[in-house]
Short mmCIF file of C-alpha atoms in Angstrom, two decimals:
data_model
loop_
_atom_site.label_atom_id
_atom_site.label_comp_id
_atom_site.label_asym_id
_atom_site.label_seq_id
_atom_site.Cartn_x
_atom_site.Cartn_y
_atom_site.Cartn_z
CA MET Z 1 -29.68 6.41 -8.44
CA LEU Z 2 -32.86 6.81 -6.41
CA ALA Z 3 -30.98 8.60 -3.62
CA TYR Z 4 -29.45 10.98 -6.16
CA ILE Z 5 -32.86 11.78 -7.66
CA VAL Z 6 -34.29 12.49 -4.20
CA ARG Z 7 -31.39 14.82 -3.36
CA ARG Z 8 -31.80 16.67 -6.64
CA LEU Z 9 -35.53 17.04 -6.12
CA LEU Z 10 -34.93 18.46 -2.65
CA LEU Z 11 -32.32 20.84 -4.07
CA ILE Z 12 -34.90 22.20 -6.50
CA ILE Z 13 -36.84 23.79 -3.62
CA PRO Z 14 -34.19 26.25 -2.33
CA THR Z 15 -33.01 26.95 -5.89
CA LEU Z 16 -36.52 27.85 -7.01
CA ILE Z 17 -37.16 29.98 -3.93
CA GLY Z 18 -33.87 31.83 -4.39
CA ILE Z 19 -34.62 32.65 -8.02
CA MET Z 20 -38.12 33.84 -7.13
CA VAL Z 21 -36.84 36.03 -4.26
CA ILE Z 22 -34.24 37.75 -6.43
CA ASN Z 23 -36.60 38.45 -9.30
CA PHE Z 24 -39.50 39.45 -7.05
CA THR Z 25 -37.32 41.99 -5.23
CA ILE Z 26 -35.88 43.48 -8.42
CA VAL Z 27 -39.28 43.84 -10.08
CA GLN Z 28 -40.82 45.57 -7.04
CA PHE Z 29 -38.28 48.38 -7.23
CA ALA Z 30 -38.50 48.81 -10.99
CA PRO Z 31 -40.44 51.91 -12.13
CA GLY Z 32 -43.68 51.68 -14.07
CA GLY Z 33 -45.58 49.16 -11.94
CA PRO Z 34 -49.23 48.23 -12.48
CA ILE Z 35 -50.51 51.17 -10.42
CA GLU Z 36 -48.47 53.59 -12.51
CA GLN Z 37 -49.80 51.87 -15.62
CA ILE Z 38 -53.35 52.56 -14.48
CA ILE Z 39 -52.52 56.15 -13.47
CA ALA Z 40 -50.96 56.82 -16.87
CA GLN Z 41 -54.11 55.72 -18.63
CA VAL Z 42 -56.49 57.46 -16.21
CA THR Z 43 -54.73 60.77 -16.68
CA GLY Z 44 -54.51 60.27 -20.44
CA THR Z 45 -57.14 59.90 -23.14
CA ASP Z 46 -57.67 56.15 -22.91
CA ALA Z 47 -61.29 55.70 -21.87
CA GLY Z 48 -60.73 51.98 -21.43
CA ALA Z 49 -58.69 52.57 -18.30
CA THR Z 50 -61.69 53.36 -16.12
CA ALA Z 51 -63.63 50.44 -17.56
CA ARG Z 52 -60.73 48.15 -16.79
CA ILE Z 53 -60.64 49.28 -13.17
CA GLY Z 54 -64.38 48.94 -12.82
CA GLY Z 55 -64.54 45.39 -14.21
CA GLY Z 56 -63.80 42.05 -12.58
CA ARG Z 57 -62.09 42.27 -9.20
CA ALA Z 58 -61.62 46.01 -9.51
CA SER Z 59 -65.38 46.56 -9.36
CA GLU Z 60 -65.27 45.70 -5.67
CA THR Z 61 -63.16 48.78 -4.97
CA GLY Z 62 -65.49 51.24 -6.63
CA ALA Z 63 -62.54 52.57 -8.56
CA THR Z 64 -64.64 53.94 -11.41
CA GLY Z 65 -66.37 56.42 -9.16
CA GLN Z 66 -63.08 57.40 -7.63
CA THR Z 67 -61.63 57.98 -11.08
CA THR Z 68 -64.34 60.50 -11.89
CA GLY Z 69 -63.84 62.24 -8.57
CA ALA Z 70 -60.10 62.16 -8.98
CA GLN Z 71 -60.27 63.92 -12.32
CA SER Z 72 -62.56 66.68 -11.01
CA GLY Z 73 -61.04 67.45 -7.61
CA ALA Z 74 -58.21 67.13 -5.09
CA ALA Z 75 -55.49 68.40 -7.40
CA ASN Z 76 -51.79 68.26 -6.59
CA ALA Z 77 -52.17 65.31 -4.18
CA THR Z 78 -48.87 64.03 -2.89
CA SER Z 79 -48.11 60.46 -3.95
CA LYS Z 80 -45.17 58.16 -4.27
CA TYR Z 81 -46.33 57.12 -7.73
CA ARG Z 82 -45.16 58.90 -10.84
CA GLY Z 83 -47.89 60.93 -12.51
CA ALA Z 84 -50.29 60.70 -9.54
CA GLN Z 85 -50.34 64.44 -8.84
CA GLY Z 86 -53.88 65.72 -9.00
CA LEU Z 87 -55.51 62.37 -8.26
CA ASP Z 88 -57.53 61.67 -5.15
CA PRO Z 89 -55.31 59.96 -2.54
CA GLU Z 90 -58.18 57.63 -1.66
CA PHE Z 91 -58.24 56.46 -5.26
CA ILE Z 92 -54.54 55.62 -5.03
CA GLN Z 93 -55.12 53.74 -1.78
CA GLN Z 94 -57.88 51.71 -3.38
CA LEU Z 95 -55.57 50.81 -6.24
CA GLU Z 96 -52.93 49.71 -3.75
CA LYS Z 97 -55.49 47.53 -1.98
CA GLN Z 98 -56.73 46.12 -5.28
CA PHE Z 99 -53.22 45.04 -6.34
CA GLY Z 100 -52.15 44.02 -2.82
CA PHE Z 101 -49.55 46.77 -2.50
CA ASP Z 102 -50.94 47.87 0.85
CA LYS Z 103 -49.11 44.92 2.44
CA PRO Z 104 -45.38 44.66 3.23
CA LEU Z 105 -43.08 43.26 0.55
CA GLN Z 106 -42.25 40.06 2.41
CA GLU Z 107 -45.90 39.37 3.19
CA ARG Z 108 -46.83 39.67 -0.47
CA PHE Z 109 -44.03 37.29 -1.46
CA LEU Z 110 -44.98 34.67 1.12
CA PHE Z 111 -48.64 34.92 0.13
CA MET Z 112 -47.71 34.51 -3.55
CA MET Z 113 -45.48 31.47 -2.93
CA ALA Z 114 -48.10 29.86 -0.69
CA ASN Z 115 -50.57 30.14 -3.56
CA TYR Z 116 -48.05 28.78 -6.05
CA VAL Z 117 -47.53 25.68 -3.93
CA ARG Z 118 -51.25 25.03 -4.42
CA PHE Z 119 -50.87 25.88 -8.12
CA ASP Z 120 -53.04 28.95 -7.65
CA PHE Z 121 -51.38 31.55 -9.87
CA GLY Z 122 -53.98 34.25 -9.43
CA THR Z 123 -55.74 36.46 -11.94
CA SER Z 124 -54.24 38.78 -14.53
CA TYR Z 125 -54.35 42.45 -13.54
CA PHE Z 126 -55.47 43.61 -16.94
CA ARG Z 127 -57.22 40.70 -18.66
CA ASP Z 128 -59.78 39.61 -16.04
CA GLU Z 129 -58.79 35.97 -16.60
CA THR Z 130 -56.93 33.54 -14.41
CA VAL Z 131 -53.28 33.00 -15.27
CA ILE Z 132 -53.81 29.26 -15.71
CA ASP Z 133 -56.59 29.85 -18.24
CA LEU Z 134 -54.39 32.28 -20.17
CA VAL Z 135 -51.44 29.89 -20.20
CA LEU Z 136 -53.59 26.95 -21.27
CA GLU Z 137 -55.07 29.11 -24.02
CA LYS Z 138 -51.68 30.16 -25.39
CA MET Z 139 -49.76 26.93 -24.76
CA PRO Z 140 -50.89 24.96 -27.88
CA VAL Z 141 -49.21 27.53 -30.12
CA SER Z 142 -45.90 27.43 -28.25
CA ILE Z 143 -45.99 23.65 -27.85
CA SER Z 144 -46.58 23.26 -31.59
CA LEU Z 145 -43.67 25.51 -32.50
CA GLY Z 146 -41.34 24.10 -29.85
CA LEU Z 147 -41.92 20.40 -30.42
CA TRP Z 148 -41.77 20.52 -34.20
CA THR Z 149 -38.70 22.77 -34.16
CA THR Z 150 -36.88 20.60 -31.62
CA LEU Z 151 -37.73 17.41 -33.52
CA ILE Z 152 -36.56 18.77 -36.88
CA VAL Z 153 -33.44 20.38 -35.43
CA TYR Z 154 -32.30 17.11 -33.89
CA LEU Z 155 -33.22 15.07 -36.97
CA ILE Z 156 -31.06 17.36 -39.09
CA SER Z 157 -28.23 18.25 -36.73
CA ILE Z 158 -27.24 14.83 -35.39
CA PRO Z 159 -26.92 12.99 -38.75
CA LEU Z 160 -25.30 16.05 -40.33
CA GLY Z 161 -22.85 16.44 -37.46
CA ILE Z 162 -21.90 12.76 -37.63
CA ARG Z 163 -21.37 12.94 -41.39
CA LYS Z 164 -19.24 16.06 -41.04
CA ALA Z 165 -17.11 14.34 -38.41
CA VAL Z 166 -16.59 11.25 -40.58
CA HIS Z 167 -15.73 13.40 -43.62
CA ASP Z 168 -13.80 16.04 -41.71
CA GLY Z 169 -11.79 18.28 -44.03
CA THR Z 170 -13.49 17.07 -47.21
CA PRO Z 171 -15.37 19.38 -49.64
CA PHE Z 172 -18.64 18.19 -48.09
CA ASP Z 173 -17.50 19.34 -44.65
CA ILE Z 174 -16.29 22.69 -45.99
CA TRP Z 175 -19.45 23.49 -47.96
CA THR Z 176 -21.83 22.47 -45.19
CA SER Z 177 -19.80 24.51 -42.72
CA GLY Z 178 -20.38 27.53 -44.93
CA PHE Z 179 -24.13 26.99 -44.82
CA ILE Z 180 -24.01 26.47 -41.07
CA ILE Z 181 -22.09 29.71 -40.53
CA VAL Z 182 -24.64 31.62 -42.61
CA GLY Z 183 -27.52 30.03 -40.70
CA TYR Z 184 -25.86 30.82 -37.38
CA ALA Z 185 -25.13 34.43 -38.37
CA ILE Z 186 -28.62 35.31 -39.62
CA PRO Z 187 -31.07 35.97 -36.75
CA GLY Z 188 -34.19 33.84 -36.85
CA PHE Z 189 -36.54 36.84 -36.98
CA LEU Z 190 -34.65 38.29 -39.97
CA PHE Z 191 -34.92 35.00 -41.82
CA ALA Z 192 -38.62 34.94 -40.89
CA LEU Z 193 -39.10 38.33 -42.55
CA LEU Z 194 -37.33 37.03 -45.65
CA LEU Z 195 -39.68 34.03 -45.75
CA VAL Z 196 -42.69 36.33 -45.46
CA VAL Z 197 -41.48 38.49 -48.33
CA MET Z 198 -40.64 35.50 -50.51
CA PHE Z 199 -43.45 33.02 -49.80
CA ALA Z 200 -46.31 34.62 -47.83
CA GLY Z 201 -47.74 37.25 -50.11
CA GLY Z 202 -44.88 39.73 -49.86
CA SER Z 203 -43.19 40.82 -53.07
CA PHE Z 204 -42.98 37.42 -54.74
CA LEU Z 205 -45.00 34.27 -54.02
CA ASP Z 206 -48.16 33.70 -51.97
CA TRP Z 207 -47.80 30.02 -51.13
CA PHE Z 208 -48.16 30.00 -47.35
CA PRO Z 209 -50.57 31.64 -44.87
CA LEU Z 210 -49.26 34.46 -42.72
CA ARG Z 211 -51.50 34.49 -39.65
CA GLY Z 212 -52.27 31.93 -36.97
CA LEU Z 213 -51.97 28.15 -36.97
CA THR Z 214 -55.31 27.37 -38.60
CA SER Z 215 -57.56 28.86 -41.25
CA GLU Z 216 -60.90 30.51 -40.55
CA ASN Z 217 -62.80 27.52 -41.97
CA TRP Z 218 -60.77 24.98 -39.98
CA ASP Z 219 -63.85 23.63 -38.13
CA GLN Z 220 -65.48 22.81 -41.44
CA LEU Z 221 -62.55 20.78 -42.79
CA SER Z 222 -62.22 17.02 -42.76
CA PRO Z 223 -59.72 15.41 -40.33
CA LEU Z 224 -57.17 15.10 -43.12
CA GLY Z 225 -57.89 18.66 -44.20
CA LYS Z 226 -57.41 19.93 -40.63
CA ALA Z 227 -54.04 18.17 -40.32
CA THR Z 228 -52.91 19.52 -43.68
CA ASP Z 229 -54.07 23.04 -42.85
CA TYR Z 230 -52.31 22.96 -39.48
CA LEU Z 231 -49.02 21.73 -40.95
CA TRP Z 232 -49.25 24.25 -43.80
CA HIS Z 233 -49.48 27.11 -41.31
CA LEU Z 234 -46.48 25.74 -39.40
CA VAL Z 235 -44.08 25.60 -42.33
CA LEU Z 236 -42.72 29.16 -42.34
CA PRO Z 237 -42.40 29.79 -38.58
CA VAL Z 238 -40.83 26.37 -37.97
CA VAL Z 239 -38.38 26.81 -40.86
CA ALA Z 240 -37.36 30.20 -39.47
CA MET Z 241 -36.71 28.70 -36.03
CA VAL Z 242 -34.91 25.63 -37.39
CA ILE Z 243 -32.47 27.72 -39.44
CA SER Z 244 -31.34 29.62 -36.35
CA GLY Z 245 -31.30 26.54 -34.11
CA PHE Z 246 -29.59 23.73 -35.99
CA ALA Z 247 -26.15 25.30 -36.48
CA GLY Z 248 -24.92 25.11 -32.91
CA LEU Z 249 -26.16 21.55 -32.36
CA THR Z 250 -24.59 20.38 -35.62
CA MET Z 251 -21.16 21.68 -34.68
CA LEU Z 252 -21.53 20.31 -31.16
CA THR Z 253 -22.29 16.85 -32.56
CA LYS Z 254 -19.41 17.02 -35.02
CA ASN Z 255 -16.84 18.10 -32.43
CA SER Z 256 -18.06 15.49 -29.96
CA PHE Z 257 -17.70 12.72 -32.56
CA LEU Z 258 -14.28 13.97 -33.66
CA ASP Z 259 -13.11 13.85 -30.07
CA GLN Z 260 -14.31 10.26 -29.65
CA ILE Z 261 -13.07 9.05 -33.04
CA ASN Z 262 -9.51 9.86 -32.03
CA MET Z 263 -9.77 7.83 -28.82
CA GLN Z 264 -7.72 4.65 -28.35
CA TYR Z 265 -10.77 2.38 -27.97
CA VAL Z 266 -11.89 3.33 -31.51
CA GLN Z 267 -8.52 2.34 -32.95
CA THR Z 268 -8.75 -0.91 -31.05
CA ALA Z 269 -12.23 -1.65 -32.40
CA ARG Z 270 -11.04 -1.04 -35.95
CA ALA Z 271 -8.01 -3.26 -35.38
CA LYS Z 272 -10.36 -6.09 -34.38
CA GLY Z 273 -11.92 -5.92 -37.85
CA LEU Z 274 -15.20 -4.18 -37.02
CA ASN Z 275 -16.72 -2.29 -39.93
CA GLU Z 276 -17.03 1.50 -39.82
CA GLN Z 277 -20.78 1.51 -39.17
CA ARG Z 278 -20.34 -0.84 -36.20
CA VAL Z 279 -17.54 1.34 -34.83
CA LEU Z 280 -19.49 4.58 -35.23
CA TYR Z 281 -22.89 3.49 -33.98
CA GLY Z 282 -21.89 0.64 -31.68
CA HIS Z 283 -19.10 2.39 -29.81
CA VAL Z 284 -18.61 6.06 -30.71
CA PHE Z 285 -22.27 7.10 -30.79
CA ARG Z 286 -23.03 6.28 -27.17
CA ASN Z 287 -20.09 8.27 -25.81
CA ALA Z 288 -20.32 11.15 -28.26
CA MET Z 289 -24.02 11.75 -27.62
CA LEU Z 290 -23.52 12.38 -23.91
CA ILE Z 291 -22.60 16.03 -24.43
CA VAL Z 292 -25.53 16.46 -26.83
CA ILE Z 293 -27.90 15.06 -24.22
CA ALA Z 294 -26.41 17.39 -21.63
CA GLY Z 295 -27.43 20.36 -23.75
CA PHE Z 296 -30.92 19.08 -24.55
CA PRO Z 297 -32.78 20.58 -21.55
CA ALA Z 298 -31.43 24.08 -22.17
CA ALA Z 299 -32.02 23.75 -25.91
CA PHE Z 300 -35.58 22.53 -25.43
CA ILE Z 301 -36.49 25.30 -22.99
CA GLY Z 302 -34.86 27.90 -25.20
CA ILE Z 303 -36.68 26.78 -28.33
CA LEU Z 304 -39.99 26.16 -26.60
CA PHE Z 305 -40.37 29.36 -24.59
CA THR Z 306 -37.67 31.97 -25.11
CA GLY Z 307 -36.59 31.65 -28.71
CA GLN Z 308 -39.87 32.33 -30.46
CA LEU Z 309 -41.11 35.73 -29.27
CA LEU Z 310 -40.29 37.62 -32.48
CA ILE Z 311 -41.42 34.64 -34.58
CA GLU Z 312 -44.82 34.75 -32.87
CA ILE Z 313 -45.09 38.49 -33.53
CA ILE Z 314 -44.06 38.23 -37.19
CA PHE Z 315 -46.46 35.38 -37.97
CA SER Z 316 -49.26 36.66 -35.68
CA LEU Z 317 -49.11 33.61 -33.41
CA ASP Z 318 -50.66 34.19 -30.01
CA GLY Z 319 -48.44 32.00 -27.84
CA LEU Z 320 -46.62 32.04 -24.51
CA GLY Z 321 -43.77 34.18 -25.81
CA LEU Z 322 -46.11 36.99 -26.79
CA LEU Z 323 -48.07 36.59 -23.56
CA GLY Z 324 -44.93 36.94 -21.44
CA PHE Z 325 -43.70 39.93 -23.44
CA GLU Z 326 -47.00 41.78 -23.05
CA ALA Z 327 -47.03 40.95 -19.33
CA VAL Z 328 -43.61 42.56 -18.88
CA ILE Z 329 -44.61 45.66 -20.84
CA LYS Z 330 -47.86 46.08 -18.88
CA ARG Z 331 -46.29 45.00 -15.56
CA ASP Z 332 -48.86 42.26 -15.21
CA TYR Z 333 -47.19 40.71 -12.17
CA PRO Z 334 -49.35 37.57 -11.83
CA ILE Z 335 -48.45 36.47 -15.37
CA MET Z 336 -44.81 37.53 -14.99
CA PHE Z 337 -44.13 35.67 -11.76
CA ALA Z 338 -46.25 32.65 -12.64
CA SER Z 339 -44.34 32.30 -15.93
CA LEU Z 340 -41.02 32.66 -14.09
CA PHE Z 341 -42.05 30.05 -11.50
CA PHE Z 342 -43.26 27.56 -14.10
CA PHE Z 343 -40.35 27.95 -16.53
CA THR Z 344 -37.75 27.81 -13.74
CA LEU Z 345 -39.31 24.68 -12.27
CA LEU Z 346 -39.51 23.12 -15.72
CA GLY Z 347 -35.87 23.94 -16.42
CA LEU Z 348 -34.70 22.41 -13.15
CA VAL Z 349 -36.71 19.26 -13.77
CA MET Z 350 -35.39 19.02 -17.33
CA ASN Z 351 -31.82 19.19 -16.05
CA LEU Z 352 -32.58 16.26 -13.76
CA ILE Z 353 -34.10 14.34 -16.67
CA GLY Z 354 -30.92 15.02 -18.65
CA ASP Z 355 -28.83 13.46 -15.86
CA ILE Z 356 -31.10 10.42 -15.78
CA ALA Z 357 -30.74 10.07 -19.55
CA TYR Z 358 -26.97 10.05 -19.03
CA THR Z 359 -27.19 6.87 -16.99
CA ILE Z 360 -29.57 5.23 -19.46
CA ILE Z 361 -27.18 5.75 -22.38
CA ASP Z 362 -24.01 5.03 -20.42
CA PRO Z 363 -24.55 2.85 -17.33
CA ARG Z 364 -20.94 3.47 -16.33
CA ILE Z 365 -21.94 6.94 -15.10
CA ASP Z 366 -22.80 6.83 -11.42
CA PHE Z 367 -24.07 10.09 -9.93
CA GLU Z 368 -24.41 8.54 -6.50
CA ALA Z 369 -20.64 8.14 -6.34
CA ARG Z 370 -20.22 11.92 -6.09
CA ASP Z 371 -21.81 14.72 -4.14
CA VAL Z 372 -24.68 16.69 -5.67
#
């Protein structure tokens, strides 16, 4: 098993590099980059654009003075950037130097990856904060949503799927399938809006808070009060995410158990006089849960990072989903590529952990007996 783990770890390196190369190349040729974002605000009415350029790292370029000169002279300057006509070419060159676009594409990529190896993810273009500080600031929100949602989804889906498999075709199976279909069909964000209207001061009840994960007086509460306040804020967003997440796992568990229940070894175990609980949880469970474990890494990553963007917006939760969305809109490349690097690496590692869990549950599985 150790040799297999080493091979998989080594395989992560070219896989990660390949994903980064493809995405880096595509993004560089997409319109509306960070320089065009700045140009659009400089030529518009947003006074904050010049302040943004003049602050932090941008202050070293003297861009504020160039902005004033650009707006008062050198009209109709030729530029490769959309909307740059009329701006001083030297101002554009300083922006290129500020964002590193004065270097060749491959040099910028190699420089970025060399920094990532040292876990140096740079500084946000538009927030004047390091990417690591931003991620650490937003991560508690996403971790809270992801962990609680994943825990509740598995606690509901696995027992429910097993019960549906055991009572396949009964009224219980039919009625619960109806609820599952409804839960699967309704998008999580739409259900979140319904919860807001019903229970968060919409048109009916005002039982739950709508914004954030803690109240304004959280620091003044007792330890028990802090825990209660935190859990109270989590109820609606977690319920919205659970409703849209448990349906698929429930049906996966049911179908996996049905497949195993019809196997010959189950009939043999029953013929030996074993009771139903011993058959289900002593024999069927171990084999049936393999496919559920196989889907855990993808499910965890999806719930934790990609499945909660709209939920964070609806409930005013400032987490990683909202951070990544704003980075894409603003073309904040350091946040975009750092998030891609981190999430891709995490996904690859989680897949390896899933394979290791295979062997723990079923020692008969031997990954070393086959090629990676």
